XYZ file of N, CA, C and O in Angstrom:
872
model
N 4.528 29.988 20.974
C 3.482 30.222 21.953
C 3.940 29.640 23.289
O 4.181 28.440 23.411
N 4.053 30.483 24.305
C 4.594 30.042 25.597
C 3.740 28.962 26.256
O 4.234 28.196 27.078
N 2.469 28.876 25.876
C 1.619 27.843 26.475
C 2.125 26.443 26.136
O 1.864 25.491 26.864
N 2.830 26.328 25.043
C 3.217 25.009 24.553
C 4.718 24.766 24.616
O 5.232 23.856 23.966
N 5.417 25.562 25.428
C 6.874 25.496 25.416
C 7.399 24.126 25.863
O 8.487 23.711 25.448
N 6.640 23.418 26.658
C 7.073 22.087 27.105
C 6.212 20.960 26.521
O 6.352 19.804 26.930
N 5.357 21.295 25.587
C 4.444 20.300 25.020
C 5.156 19.439 23.982
O 5.906 19.939 23.155
N 4.895 18.138 24.055
C 5.289 17.242 22.965
C 4.026 16.931 22.172
O 3.093 16.324 22.687
N 4.014 17.344 20.927
C 2.789 17.362 20.150
C 2.462 16.004 19.534
O 3.357 15.222 19.200
N 1.175 15.731 19.352
C 0.782 14.556 18.568
C 1.153 14.762 17.105
O 1.368 15.893 16.653
N 1.213 13.664 16.365
C 1.665 13.705 14.974
C 0.633 13.057 14.065
O 0.075 12.002 14.388
N 0.398 13.687 12.926
C -0.357 13.086 11.834
C 0.588 12.974 10.646
O 1.123 13.978 10.175
N 0.824 11.749 10.180
C 1.594 11.542 8.962
C 0.609 11.522 7.799
O -0.370 10.789 7.819
N 0.878 12.336 6.783
C -0.028 12.497 5.647
C 0.660 11.971 4.388
O 1.763 12.405 4.048
N 0.008 11.026 3.701
C 0.584 10.384 2.525
C -0.221 10.712 1.278
O -1.445 10.834 1.327
N 0.482 10.826 0.154
C -0.181 11.001 -1.131
C -0.511 9.660 -1.746
O -0.794 8.684 -1.052
N -0.463 9.585 -3.073
C -0.752 8.344 -3.773
C 0.328 8.030 -4.783
O 1.284 8.797 -4.952
N 0.204 6.912 -5.467
C 1.176 6.537 -6.481
C 1.178 7.587 -7.593
O 0.129 7.918 -8.151
N 2.362 8.095 -7.891
C 2.531 9.126 -8.930
C 1.822 10.431 -8.598
O 1.687 11.298 -9.466
N 1.335 10.574 -7.384
C 0.758 11.844 -6.937
C 1.639 12.338 -5.798
O 1.513 11.893 -4.664
N 2.552 13.231 -6.133
C 3.571 13.621 -5.166
C 2.976 14.424 -4.020
O 1.981 15.140 -4.185
N 3.620 14.321 -2.875
C 3.064 14.888 -1.661
C 2.971 16.411 -1.713
O 2.054 17.002 -1.141
N 3.878 17.070 -2.415
C 3.809 18.531 -2.522
C 2.487 18.964 -3.153
O 1.822 19.889 -2.672
N 2.086 18.272 -4.202
C 0.813 18.586 -4.861
C -0.358 18.307 -3.923
O -1.322 19.083 -3.875
N -0.286 17.211 -3.178
C -1.364 16.863 -2.250
C -1.542 17.953 -1.199
O -2.663 18.394 -0.920
N -0.441 18.403 -0.615
C -0.504 19.439 0.422
C -1.156 20.698 -0.125
O -2.023 21.319 0.513
N -0.752 21.090 -1.342
C -1.325 22.290 -1.948
C -2.796 22.083 -2.288
O -3.627 22.963 -2.041
N -3.117 20.920 -2.837
C -4.501 20.655 -3.260
C -5.454 20.611 -2.068
O -6.601 21.053 -2.158
N -4.976 20.084 -0.933
C -5.812 20.017 0.271
C -5.855 21.338 1.024
O -6.642 21.486 1.962
N -4.964 22.277 0.632
C -4.855 23.547 1.366
C -4.634 23.244 2.850
O -5.286 23.835 3.726
N -3.728 22.311 3.106
C -3.610 21.701 4.426
C -3.290 22.718 5.512
O -3.908 22.712 6.582
N -2.333 23.603 5.262
C -1.905 24.533 6.308
C -3.044 25.447 6.747
O -3.269 25.659 7.945
N -3.802 25.977 5.774
C -4.896 26.887 6.129
C -5.992 26.155 6.885
O -6.491 26.641 7.911
N -6.380 24.974 6.389
C -7.467 24.229 7.031
C -7.075 23.795 8.442
O -7.845 23.942 9.401
N -5.854 23.264 8.582
C -5.410 22.814 9.911
C -5.311 23.979 10.885
O -5.737 23.873 12.046
N -4.781 25.103 10.425
C -4.650 26.271 11.310
C -6.007 26.774 11.756
O -6.200 27.146 12.919
N -6.971 26.763 10.835
C -8.327 27.198 11.186
C -8.934 26.301 12.249
O -9.544 26.768 13.224
N -8.759 24.987 12.100
C -9.334 24.048 13.062
C -8.670 24.183 14.436
O -9.333 24.077 15.473
N -7.367 24.422 14.452
C -6.657 24.591 15.720
C -7.089 25.885 16.405
O -7.377 25.907 17.614
N -7.156 26.978 15.647
C -7.571 28.258 16.233
C -8.981 28.191 16.791
O -9.290 28.820 17.805
N -9.851 27.415 16.159
C -11.238 27.319 16.623
C -11.368 26.484 17.886
O -12.408 26.521 18.549
N -10.331 25.699 18.199
C -10.400 24.810 19.352
C -10.987 23.451 19.048
O -11.089 22.594 19.934
N -11.393 23.239 17.781
C -11.959 21.933 17.425
C -10.899 20.840 17.368
O -11.202 19.657 17.527
N -9.652 21.247 17.138
C -8.539 20.300 17.051
C -7.407 20.830 17.923
O -7.107 22.029 17.894
N -6.788 19.954 18.696
C -5.633 20.360 19.497
C -4.427 20.582 18.579
O -4.344 19.979 17.503
N -3.494 21.437 18.973
C -2.297 21.637 18.158
C -1.570 20.320 17.885
O -1.478 19.462 18.762
N -1.092 20.157 16.661
C -0.413 18.921 16.280
C 0.651 19.237 15.246
O 0.689 20.332 14.673
N 1.498 18.273 15.002
C 2.506 18.371 13.950
C 2.094 17.440 12.817
O 1.756 16.278 13.047
N 2.103 17.948 11.599
C 1.856 17.122 10.418
C 3.186 16.871 9.710
O 3.992 17.783 9.548
N 3.395 15.632 9.316
C 4.607 15.230 8.605
C 4.186 14.690 7.247
O 3.263 13.877 7.160
N 4.861 15.137 6.195
C 4.454 14.821 4.829
C 5.568 14.095 4.073
O 6.257 14.690 3.247
N 5.771 12.807 4.317
C 6.820 12.084 3.597
C 6.363 11.699 2.187
O 5.170 11.532 1.932
N 7.308 11.558 1.302
C 7.030 11.107 -0.063
C 6.994 9.583 -0.102
O 7.895 8.934 0.432
N 5.949 9.006 -0.707
C 5.911 7.539 -0.845
C 6.433 7.088 -2.206
O 6.722 5.907 -2.388
N 6.552 8.019 -3.148
C 7.080 7.675 -4.473
C 8.607 7.783 -4.449
O 9.198 8.731 -4.954
N 9.243 6.789 -3.851
C 10.677 6.872 -3.557
C 11.548 6.110 -4.543
O 12.774 6.145 -4.424
N 10.946 5.424 -5.522
C 11.749 4.616 -6.446
C 11.190 4.666 -7.863
O 11.283 3.695 -8.611
N 10.589 5.801 -8.230
C 10.002 5.912 -9.564
C 11.031 5.614 -10.655
O 12.210 5.937 -10.498
N 10.619 4.951 -11.744
C 9.235 4.712 -12.169
C 8.562 3.501 -11.518
O 7.453 3.150 -11.887
N 9.224 2.862 -10.544
C 8.613 1.718 -9.865
C 7.722 2.212 -8.731
O 8.136 3.045 -7.914
N 6.514 1.706 -8.678
C 5.601 1.937 -7.560
C 5.854 0.836 -6.541
O 5.566 -0.327 -6.784
N 6.393 1.186 -5.392
C 6.836 0.187 -4.413
C 5.704 -0.410 -3.588
O 5.922 -1.395 -2.868
N 4.504 0.171 -3.630
C 3.411 -0.307 -2.776
C 3.809 -0.320 -1.297
O 3.354 -1.168 -0.519
N 4.667 0.607 -0.899
C 5.113 0.710 0.500
C 5.686 -0.616 1.006
O 5.484 -0.982 2.170
N 6.397 -1.320 0.156
C 6.917 -2.644 0.484
C 8.432 -2.605 0.569
O 9.092 -1.891 -0.186
N 8.994 -3.369 1.496
C 10.445 -3.566 1.552
C 10.828 -4.633 0.529
O 10.612 -5.826 0.755
N 11.374 -4.214 -0.592
C 11.820 -5.161 -1.607
C 13.124 -5.796 -1.120
O 14.092 -5.079 -0.838
N 13.190 -7.111 -0.982
C 14.427 -7.750 -0.501
C 15.628 -7.341 -1.344
O 15.627 -7.466 -2.571
N 16.650 -6.812 -0.673
C 17.870 -6.403 -1.348
C 17.745 -5.128 -2.150
O 18.660 -4.777 -2.905
N 16.622 -4.411 -2.003
C 16.414 -3.208 -2.804
C 15.711 -2.157 -1.950
O 15.952 -2.076 -0.745
N 14.864 -1.374 -2.567
C 14.204 -0.263 -1.883
C 13.409 -0.731 -0.666
O 12.584 -1.636 -0.761
N 13.635 -0.084 0.465
C 12.953 -0.420 1.715
C 11.876 0.633 1.985
O 12.000 1.485 2.862
N 10.804 0.539 1.214
C 9.792 1.588 1.237
C 8.964 1.580 2.516
O 8.548 2.644 3.003
N 8.678 0.392 3.070
C 7.939 0.337 4.333
C 8.805 0.875 5.471
O 8.348 1.677 6.283
N 10.056 0.445 5.529
C 10.973 0.905 6.580
C 11.170 2.416 6.515
O 11.300 3.077 7.561
N 11.186 2.972 5.313
C 11.333 4.423 5.148
C 10.253 5.163 5.929
O 10.542 6.085 6.693
N 9.007 4.725 5.804
C 7.909 5.392 6.501
C 7.848 4.996 7.965
O 7.651 5.847 8.845
N 7.998 3.716 8.244
C 7.785 3.185 9.585
C 8.910 3.562 10.546
O 8.656 3.782 11.729
N 10.120 3.653 10.045
C 11.259 3.909 10.925
C 11.989 5.209 10.602
O 12.160 6.057 11.474
N 12.416 5.371 9.347
C 13.263 6.518 9.013
C 12.547 7.841 9.259
O 13.091 8.744 9.905
N 11.343 7.970 8.723
C 10.615 9.229 8.872
C 10.220 9.467 10.324
O 10.389 10.573 10.853
N 9.720 8.435 10.993
C 9.279 8.629 12.375
C 10.455 8.952 13.292
O 10.354 9.817 14.162
N 11.583 8.272 13.098
C 12.745 8.541 13.947
C 13.318 9.923 13.673
O 13.787 10.602 14.603
N 13.281 10.351 12.406
C 13.701 11.721 12.109
C 12.812 12.721 12.845
O 13.299 13.677 13.454
N 11.490 12.524 12.785
C 10.568 13.460 13.421
C 10.801 13.530 14.926
O 10.833 14.615 15.513
N 10.979 12.368 15.545
C 11.167 12.332 16.994
C 12.473 13.006 17.397
O 12.549 13.700 18.423
N 13.513 12.828 16.596
C 14.823 13.397 16.941
C 14.938 14.875 16.575
O 15.803 15.578 17.100
N 14.077 15.359 15.681
C 14.215 16.718 15.158
C 13.154 17.665 15.686
O 13.422 18.852 15.896
N 11.950 17.155 15.907
C 10.816 17.981 16.299
C 10.374 17.639 17.717
O 10.686 16.573 18.226
N 9.665 18.548 18.341
C 9.199 18.316 19.711
C 7.866 17.593 19.649
O 6.799 18.185 19.837
N 7.937 16.288 19.371
C 6.722 15.483 19.200
C 6.721 14.325 20.183
O 7.759 13.911 20.709
N 5.532 13.791 20.404
C 5.359 12.668 21.319
C 5.964 11.399 20.741
O 6.031 11.217 19.520
N 6.392 10.522 21.625
C 6.865 9.203 21.203
C 5.810 8.123 21.443
O 6.046 6.961 21.129
N 4.641 8.505 21.952
C 3.596 7.537 22.284
C 2.793 7.175 21.038
O 2.319 8.057 20.316
N 2.616 5.878 20.809
C 1.880 5.424 19.632
C 0.452 5.966 19.612
O -0.100 6.232 18.531
N -0.149 6.133 20.779
C -1.524 6.625 20.829
C -1.635 8.062 20.337
O -2.753 8.545 20.099
N -0.496 8.738 20.163
C -0.515 10.123 19.698
C 0.076 10.257 18.293
O 0.354 11.360 17.833
N 0.261 9.110 17.633
C 0.694 9.093 16.241
C -0.392 8.472 15.385
O -0.894 7.388 15.693
N -0.754 9.137 14.305
C -1.702 8.575 13.354
C -1.188 8.815 11.941
O -0.300 9.638 11.711
N -1.764 8.080 11.000
C -1.329 8.188 9.603
C -2.556 8.125 8.712
O -3.476 7.344 8.947
N -2.575 8.984 7.698
C -3.674 9.002 6.743
C -3.101 9.067 5.338
O -2.018 9.630 5.115
N -3.806 8.449 4.377
C -3.314 8.477 3.018
C -4.434 8.257 2.029
O -5.515 7.759 2.373
N -4.159 8.644 0.775
C -5.151 8.526 -0.293
C -4.687 7.511 -1.327
O -3.505 7.491 -1.696
N -5.605 6.671 -1.802
C -5.335 5.678 -2.842
C -4.219 4.743 -2.380
O -4.368 4.095 -1.345
N -3.092 4.684 -3.083
C -1.979 3.848 -2.605
C -1.541 4.279 -1.210
O -1.135 3.453 -0.392
N -1.620 5.587 -0.960
C -1.291 6.074 0.371
C -2.274 5.591 1.423
O -1.915 5.407 2.592
N -3.543 5.368 1.029
C -4.520 4.803 1.951
C -4.178 3.368 2.307
O -4.324 2.948 3.463
N -3.759 2.612 1.305
C -3.261 1.255 1.567
C -2.075 1.308 2.521
O -2.010 0.541 3.491
N -1.137 2.223 2.253
C 0.050 2.339 3.115
C -0.333 2.717 4.542
O 0.247 2.204 5.505
N -1.302 3.626 4.687
C -1.725 4.050 6.020
C -2.292 2.879 6.806
O -1.941 2.663 7.976
N -3.179 2.111 6.176
C -3.735 0.938 6.852
C -2.637 -0.048 7.212
O -2.627 -0.621 8.315
N -1.701 -0.246 6.296
C -0.619 -1.195 6.537
C 0.250 -0.762 7.710
O 0.619 -1.586 8.566
N 0.577 0.511 7.800
C 1.432 1.002 8.890
C 0.770 0.777 10.247
O 1.414 0.324 11.198
N -0.517 1.099 10.347
C -1.207 0.916 11.632
C -1.341 -0.560 11.989
O -1.064 -0.960 13.134
N -1.756 -1.381 11.033
C -2.032 -2.780 11.337
C -0.748 -3.588 11.530
O -0.725 -4.534 12.320
N 0.302 -3.209 10.845
C 1.561 -3.944 10.973
C 2.391 -3.462 12.149
O 3.111 -4.240 12.771
N 2.307 -2.171 12.478
C 3.109 -1.636 13.576
C 2.271 -0.706 14.451
O 2.516 0.506 14.501
N 1.283 -1.257 15.157
C 0.436 -0.417 16.010
C 1.186 0.185 17.186
O 0.713 1.138 17.796
N 2.363 -0.367 17.500
C 3.175 0.223 18.550
C 3.810 1.531 18.151
O 4.342 2.254 18.990
N 3.728 1.856 16.870
C 4.266 3.122 16.379
C 3.155 4.042 15.884
O 3.226 5.252 16.040
N 2.121 3.446 15.257
C 0.992 4.227 14.740
C -0.282 3.721 15.406
O -0.742 2.615 15.129
N -0.863 4.557 16.255
C -2.023 4.126 17.015
C -3.328 4.202 16.260
O -4.330 3.644 16.705
N -3.331 4.887 15.095
C -4.567 5.021 14.333
C -4.224 5.322 12.884
O -3.124 5.802 12.564
N -5.190 5.031 11.999
C -4.981 5.296 10.576
C -6.298 5.609 9.900
O -7.368 5.201 10.355
N -6.201 6.322 8.784
C -7.346 6.579 7.916
C -6.950 6.215 6.494
O -5.988 6.776 5.948
N -7.667 5.260 5.918
C -7.443 4.865 4.532
C -8.508 5.525 3.674
O -9.683 5.172 3.740
N -8.098 6.504 2.873
C -9.018 7.263 2.034
C -8.932 6.717 0.606
O -7.919 6.878 -0.070
N -9.979 6.025 0.185
C -10.025 5.421 -1.144
C -8.820 4.516 -1.395
O -8.241 4.490 -2.474
N -8.461 3.769 -0.347
C -7.337 2.848 -0.453
C -7.795 1.440 -0.791
O -8.921 1.213 -1.230
N -6.893 0.489 -0.568
C -7.195 -0.925 -0.804
C -6.466 -1.737 0.252
O -5.685 -1.182 1.051
N -6.688 -3.054 0.280
C -6.291 -3.812 1.458
C -5.521 -5.090 1.156
O -5.225 -5.865 2.059
N -5.196 -5.298 -0.097
C -4.195 -6.292 -0.493
C -3.350 -5.646 -1.575
O -3.845 -4.788 -2.323
N -2.062 -6.005 -1.677
C -1.208 -5.360 -2.686
C -1.766 -5.560 -4.091
O -2.424 -6.567 -4.381
N -1.488 -4.602 -4.969
C -1.968 -4.660 -6.342
C -0.793 -4.560 -7.320
O -0.592 -3.522 -7.962
N 0.006 -5.623 -7.418
C 1.136 -5.571 -8.356
C 0.646 -5.508 -9.801
O -0.322 -6.169 -10.178
N 1.327 -4.685 -10.593
C 1.000 -4.568 -12.012
C 2.269 -4.177 -12.751
O 3.380 -4.368 -12.237
N 2.129 -3.630 -13.938
C 3.306 -3.301 -14.750
C 4.158 -2.204 -14.138
O 5.311 -2.010 -14.543
N 3.624 -1.466 -13.144
C 4.378 -0.363 -12.536
C 5.147 -0.774 -11.284
O 5.905 0.029 -10.744
N 4.934 -2.004 -10.792
C 5.481 -2.385 -9.487
C 6.724 -3.275 -9.573
O 7.072 -3.958 -8.608
N 7.392 -3.258 -10.720
C 8.621 -4.039 -10.848
C 8.357 -5.523 -10.687
O 7.422 -6.074 -11.266
N 9.194 -6.176 -9.871
C 9.064 -7.628 -9.663
C 8.251 -7.971 -8.419
O 8.394 -9.045 -7.849
N 7.358 -7.058 -8.004
C 6.598 -7.274 -6.780
C 5.720 -8.521 -6.871
O 5.615 -9.281 -5.904
N 5.078 -8.742 -8.004
C 4.214 -9.921 -8.140
C 5.006 -11.195 -7.895
O 4.538 -12.108 -7.195
N 6.199 -11.274 -8.453
C 7.058 -12.453 -8.252
C 7.436 -12.599 -6.779
O 7.382 -13.700 -6.213
N 7.793 -11.490 -6.135
C 8.208 -11.537 -4.732
C 7.062 -12.021 -3.842
O 7.257 -12.863 -2.959
N 5.880 -11.490 -4.050
C 4.744 -11.863 -3.206
C 4.331 -13.315 -3.428
O 3.887 -13.995 -2.500
N 4.480 -13.782 -4.658
C 4.108 -15.159 -4.965
C 5.044 -16.151 -4.303
O 4.620 -17.233 -3.860
N 6.338 -15.803 -4.192
C 7.333 -16.754 -3.710
C 7.782 -16.488 -2.272
O 8.608 -17.229 -1.740
N 7.276 -15.443 -1.641
C 7.654 -15.127 -0.258
C 6.365 -14.922 0.528
O 5.817 -13.826 0.568
N 5.876 -16.000 1.151
C 4.588 -15.933 1.841
C 4.613 -14.954 3.004
O 3.629 -14.256 3.258
N 5.741 -14.891 3.715
C 5.835 -13.950 4.835
C 5.688 -12.517 4.344
O 4.947 -11.714 4.929
N 6.386 -12.181 3.260
C 6.274 -10.841 2.701
C 4.851 -10.570 2.238
O 4.316 -9.477 2.466
N 4.217 -11.560 1.623
C 2.840 -11.394 1.167
C 1.901 -11.121 2.338
O 1.033 -10.232 2.257
N 2.054 -11.854 3.427
C 1.207 -11.640 4.597
C 1.439 -10.263 5.214
O 0.478 -9.554 5.542
N 2.704 -9.891 5.366
C 3.031 -8.621 6.010
C 2.709 -7.422 5.130
O 2.737 -6.287 5.604
N 2.418 -7.674 3.852
C 2.062 -6.598 2.928
C 0.555 -6.487 2.732
O 0.103 -5.693 1.911
N -0.213 -7.265 3.493
C -1.659 -7.319 3.297
C -2.411 -6.857 4.536
O -2.506 -7.595 5.529
N -3.000 -5.649 4.531
C -3.851 -5.254 5.650
C -4.980 -6.245 5.911
O -5.355 -6.464 7.062
N -5.496 -6.857 4.856
C -6.561 -7.848 5.028
C -6.079 -9.029 5.867
O -6.758 -9.474 6.801
N -4.889 -9.543 5.545
C -4.342 -10.672 6.305
C -4.017 -10.249 7.734
O -4.299 -10.983 8.691
N -3.458 -9.067 7.895
C -3.059 -8.600 9.225
C -4.262 -8.437 10.145
O -4.203 -8.827 11.314
N -5.362 -7.865 9.643
C -6.519 -7.665 10.514
C -7.160 -8.993 10.886
O -7.767 -9.137 11.957
N -7.014 -9.991 10.013
C -7.594 -11.302 10.303
C -6.724 -12.136 11.231
O -7.240 -12.960 11.989
N -5.407 -11.922 11.196
C -4.500 -12.773 11.963
C -3.764 -12.041 13.086
O -3.359 -12.677 14.057
N -3.574 -10.738 12.955
C -2.858 -9.975 13.982
C -3.550 -8.629 14.229
O -2.917 -7.572 14.094
N -4.805 -8.611 14.567
C -5.474 -7.312 14.743
C -4.895 -6.550 15.933
O -4.682 -7.132 16.994
N -4.577 -5.278 15.741
C -4.090 -4.484 16.880
C -5.148 -4.411 17.966
O -6.341 -4.448 17.687
N -4.695 -4.321 19.173
C -5.612 -4.146 20.300
C -5.176 -2.899 21.066
O -4.204 -2.946 21.802
N -5.885 -1.784 20.876
C -7.083 -1.644 20.052
C -6.763 -1.282 18.602
O -5.675 -0.803 18.305
N -7.726 -1.535 17.721
C -7.646 -1.102 16.333
C -8.366 0.234 16.189
O -9.439 0.431 16.739
N -7.746 1.156 15.457
C -8.380 2.444 15.150
C -8.145 2.713 13.663
O -7.118 3.282 13.285
N -9.087 2.297 12.832
C -8.916 2.399 11.388
C -10.180 2.930 10.735
O -11.242 2.302 10.812
N -10.066 4.095 10.086
C -11.157 4.651 9.302
C -11.015 4.164 7.863
O -9.943 4.290 7.254
N -12.081 3.589 7.321
C -12.098 3.099 5.933
C -13.081 3.959 5.160
O -14.288 3.893 5.372
N -12.539 4.781 4.248
C -13.388 5.685 3.478
C -13.383 5.273 2.010
O -12.319 5.051 1.424
N -14.575 5.137 1.430
C -14.730 4.963 -0.009
C -16.072 5.558 -0.399
O -16.859 5.959 0.459
N -16.328 5.638 -1.708
C -17.565 6.235 -2.194
C -18.176 5.369 -3.280
O -17.487 4.587 -3.937
N -19.470 5.529 -3.467
C -20.174 4.728 -4.465
C -19.713 5.028 -5.889
O -19.912 4.229 -6.796
N -19.093 6.165 -6.124
C -18.633 6.554 -7.461
C -17.149 6.277 -7.674
O -16.549 6.778 -8.615
N -16.565 5.463 -6.803
C -15.137 5.166 -6.907
C -14.948 3.690 -7.248
O -14.894 2.838 -6.365
N -14.807 3.363 -8.531
C -14.674 1.951 -8.908
C -13.335 1.348 -8.528
O -13.191 0.123 -8.512
N -12.352 2.185 -8.199
C -11.024 1.656 -7.876
C -10.935 1.161 -6.436
O -10.413 0.089 -6.177
N -11.447 1.940 -5.492
C -11.292 1.532 -4.091
C -12.517 0.807 -3.533
O -12.395 0.042 -2.576
N -13.683 1.040 -4.104
C -14.893 0.541 -3.458
C -14.946 -0.979 -3.346
O -15.287 -1.495 -2.260
N -14.619 -1.772 -4.386
C -14.739 -3.230 -4.231
C -13.906 -3.780 -3.081
O -14.418 -4.536 -2.239
N -12.620 -3.409 -2.998
C -11.785 -3.924 -1.909
C -12.219 -3.360 -0.563
O -12.206 -4.069 0.451
N -12.594 -2.093 -0.529
C -12.996 -1.492 0.748
C -14.250 -2.163 1.296
O -14.328 -2.482 2.492
N -15.222 -2.393 0.446
C -16.456 -3.018 0.909
C -16.216 -4.473 1.299
O -16.796 -4.965 2.275
N -15.360 -5.168 0.548
C -15.016 -6.539 0.924
C -14.339 -6.562 2.290
O -14.634 -7.421 3.129
N -13.435 -5.617 2.514
C -12.745 -5.520 3.796
C -13.737 -5.275 4.922
O -13.691 -5.930 5.968
N -14.671 -4.352 4.713
C -15.661 -4.045 5.750
C -16.596 -5.213 6.001
O -16.950 -5.496 7.152
N -16.997 -5.911 4.953
C -17.882 -7.070 5.131
C -17.179 -8.205 5.862
O -17.803 -8.927 6.647
N -15.875 -8.354 5.617
C -15.134 -9.464 6.220
C -14.810 -9.219 7.685
O -14.536 -10.167 8.431
N -14.832 -7.949 8.112
C -14.385 -7.629 9.469
C -15.451 -6.899 10.280
O -15.154 -5.915 10.962
N -16.700 -7.352 10.284
C -17.745 -6.603 10.991
C -17.604 -6.650 12.502
O -18.192 -5.832 13.201
N -16.862 -7.623 13.013
C -16.778 -7.797 14.459
C -15.476 -7.272 15.059
O -15.190 -7.526 16.225
N -14.669 -6.567 14.264
C -13.426 -5.998 14.792
C -13.724 -4.595 15.323
O -13.994 -3.678 14.541
N -13.707 -4.413 16.644
C -13.950 -3.070 17.180
C -12.884 -2.095 16.674
O -11.710 -2.426 16.578
N -13.328 -0.914 16.337
C -12.372 0.114 15.944
C -12.225 0.296 14.452
O -11.503 1.193 14.017
N -12.881 -0.532 13.635
C -12.913 -0.283 12.194
C -14.150 0.546 11.897
O -15.278 0.117 12.128
N -13.927 1.758 11.408
C -15.023 2.708 11.222
C -15.216 2.993 9.735
O -14.321 3.522 9.079
N -16.372 2.647 9.163
C -16.611 2.982 7.756
C -17.042 4.435 7.598
O -17.713 5.005 8.463
N -16.657 5.020 6.493
C -17.122 6.361 6.119
C -17.425 6.295 4.630
O -16.505 6.151 3.812
N -18.702 6.369 4.251
C -19.139 6.046 2.895
C -19.935 7.197 2.288
O -21.145 7.078 2.041
N -19.289 8.323 2.027
C -20.011 9.426 1.375
C -20.377 9.063 -0.055
O -19.756 8.196 -0.674
N -21.363 9.720 -0.602
C -21.841 9.428 -1.948
C -21.305 10.451 -2.950
O -21.035 11.599 -2.611
N -21.134 9.989 -4.179
C -20.875 10.899 -5.289
C -19.437 11.329 -5.475
O -19.186 12.254 -6.253
N -18.483 10.690 -4.795
C -17.083 11.079 -4.921
C -16.332 10.052 -5.753
O -16.346 8.865 -5.454
N -15.685 10.492 -6.802
C -14.862 9.605 -7.611
C -13.510 9.381 -6.982
O -13.230 9.823 -5.856
N -12.639 8.698 -7.713
C -11.302 8.397 -7.202
C -10.395 9.592 -7.481
O -9.670 9.639 -8.483
N -10.460 10.561 -6.591
C -9.707 11.808 -6.804
C -9.384 12.439 -5.459
O -9.907 12.037 -4.415
N -8.562 13.471 -5.508
C -8.199 14.176 -4.287
C -9.384 14.947 -3.715
O -9.309 15.406 -2.571
N -10.472 15.095 -4.462
C -11.676 15.700 -3.882
C -12.161 14.899 -2.689
O -12.653 15.440 -1.700
N -12.032 13.573 -2.781
C -12.441 12.714 -1.668
C -11.539 12.935 -0.460
O -11.995 12.937 0.694
N -10.252 13.099 -0.712
C -9.291 13.364 0.377
C -9.657 14.671 1.071
O -9.687 14.764 2.306
N -9.960 15.685 0.279
C -10.332 16.976 0.847
C -11.615 16.881 1.661
O -11.767 17.550 2.684
N -12.537 16.005 1.236
C -13.801 15.867 1.946
C -13.620 15.279 3.333
O -14.381 15.570 4.254
N -12.610 14.420 3.509
C -12.339 13.833 4.811
C -11.806 14.886 5.763
O -12.127 14.913 6.927
């Protein structure tokens, strides 16, 4: 389209969840059709969507964390993917025109990217996510790393980051539902703890379980 021949487009990075690969998410959300409809209607300005995979070290769930001496899952999203997009596509380099959204583990990752590196991601949407890491049998030695590396633990916690290093400005949508036992406790705790941080926006629809239906509803 000649109208946009010199335009550098804003970017939305879209993340899936643990063991929910991004290809399935894109298809399940019908992303291309919905986005094209919104752009054609004029409700949304033209943008570029980037769909990186967060499941980069299966069967280990990395929790979007840079494991010392091993998988650099946070750096993959924060630097590798963004630098590829900037060098390959005609997109803006301004943080205010980059946002990230994710579901479940991807929601945690989205919040972490914005709060830890607001100079790269100016806004985020956490859809049924959580706000402190959740190491378990799928996350390798993450529990040990977080216990013995306080800096890594702090930098891996959106809760700690918003309390100690809140971006100025913060632009974070926190979505959970009353029927979602996985994300609701942490999401509500996060919202209760941060009522005075401008830019944290709750979105609390009713009747949605912990599924991609909630992602589609957003």
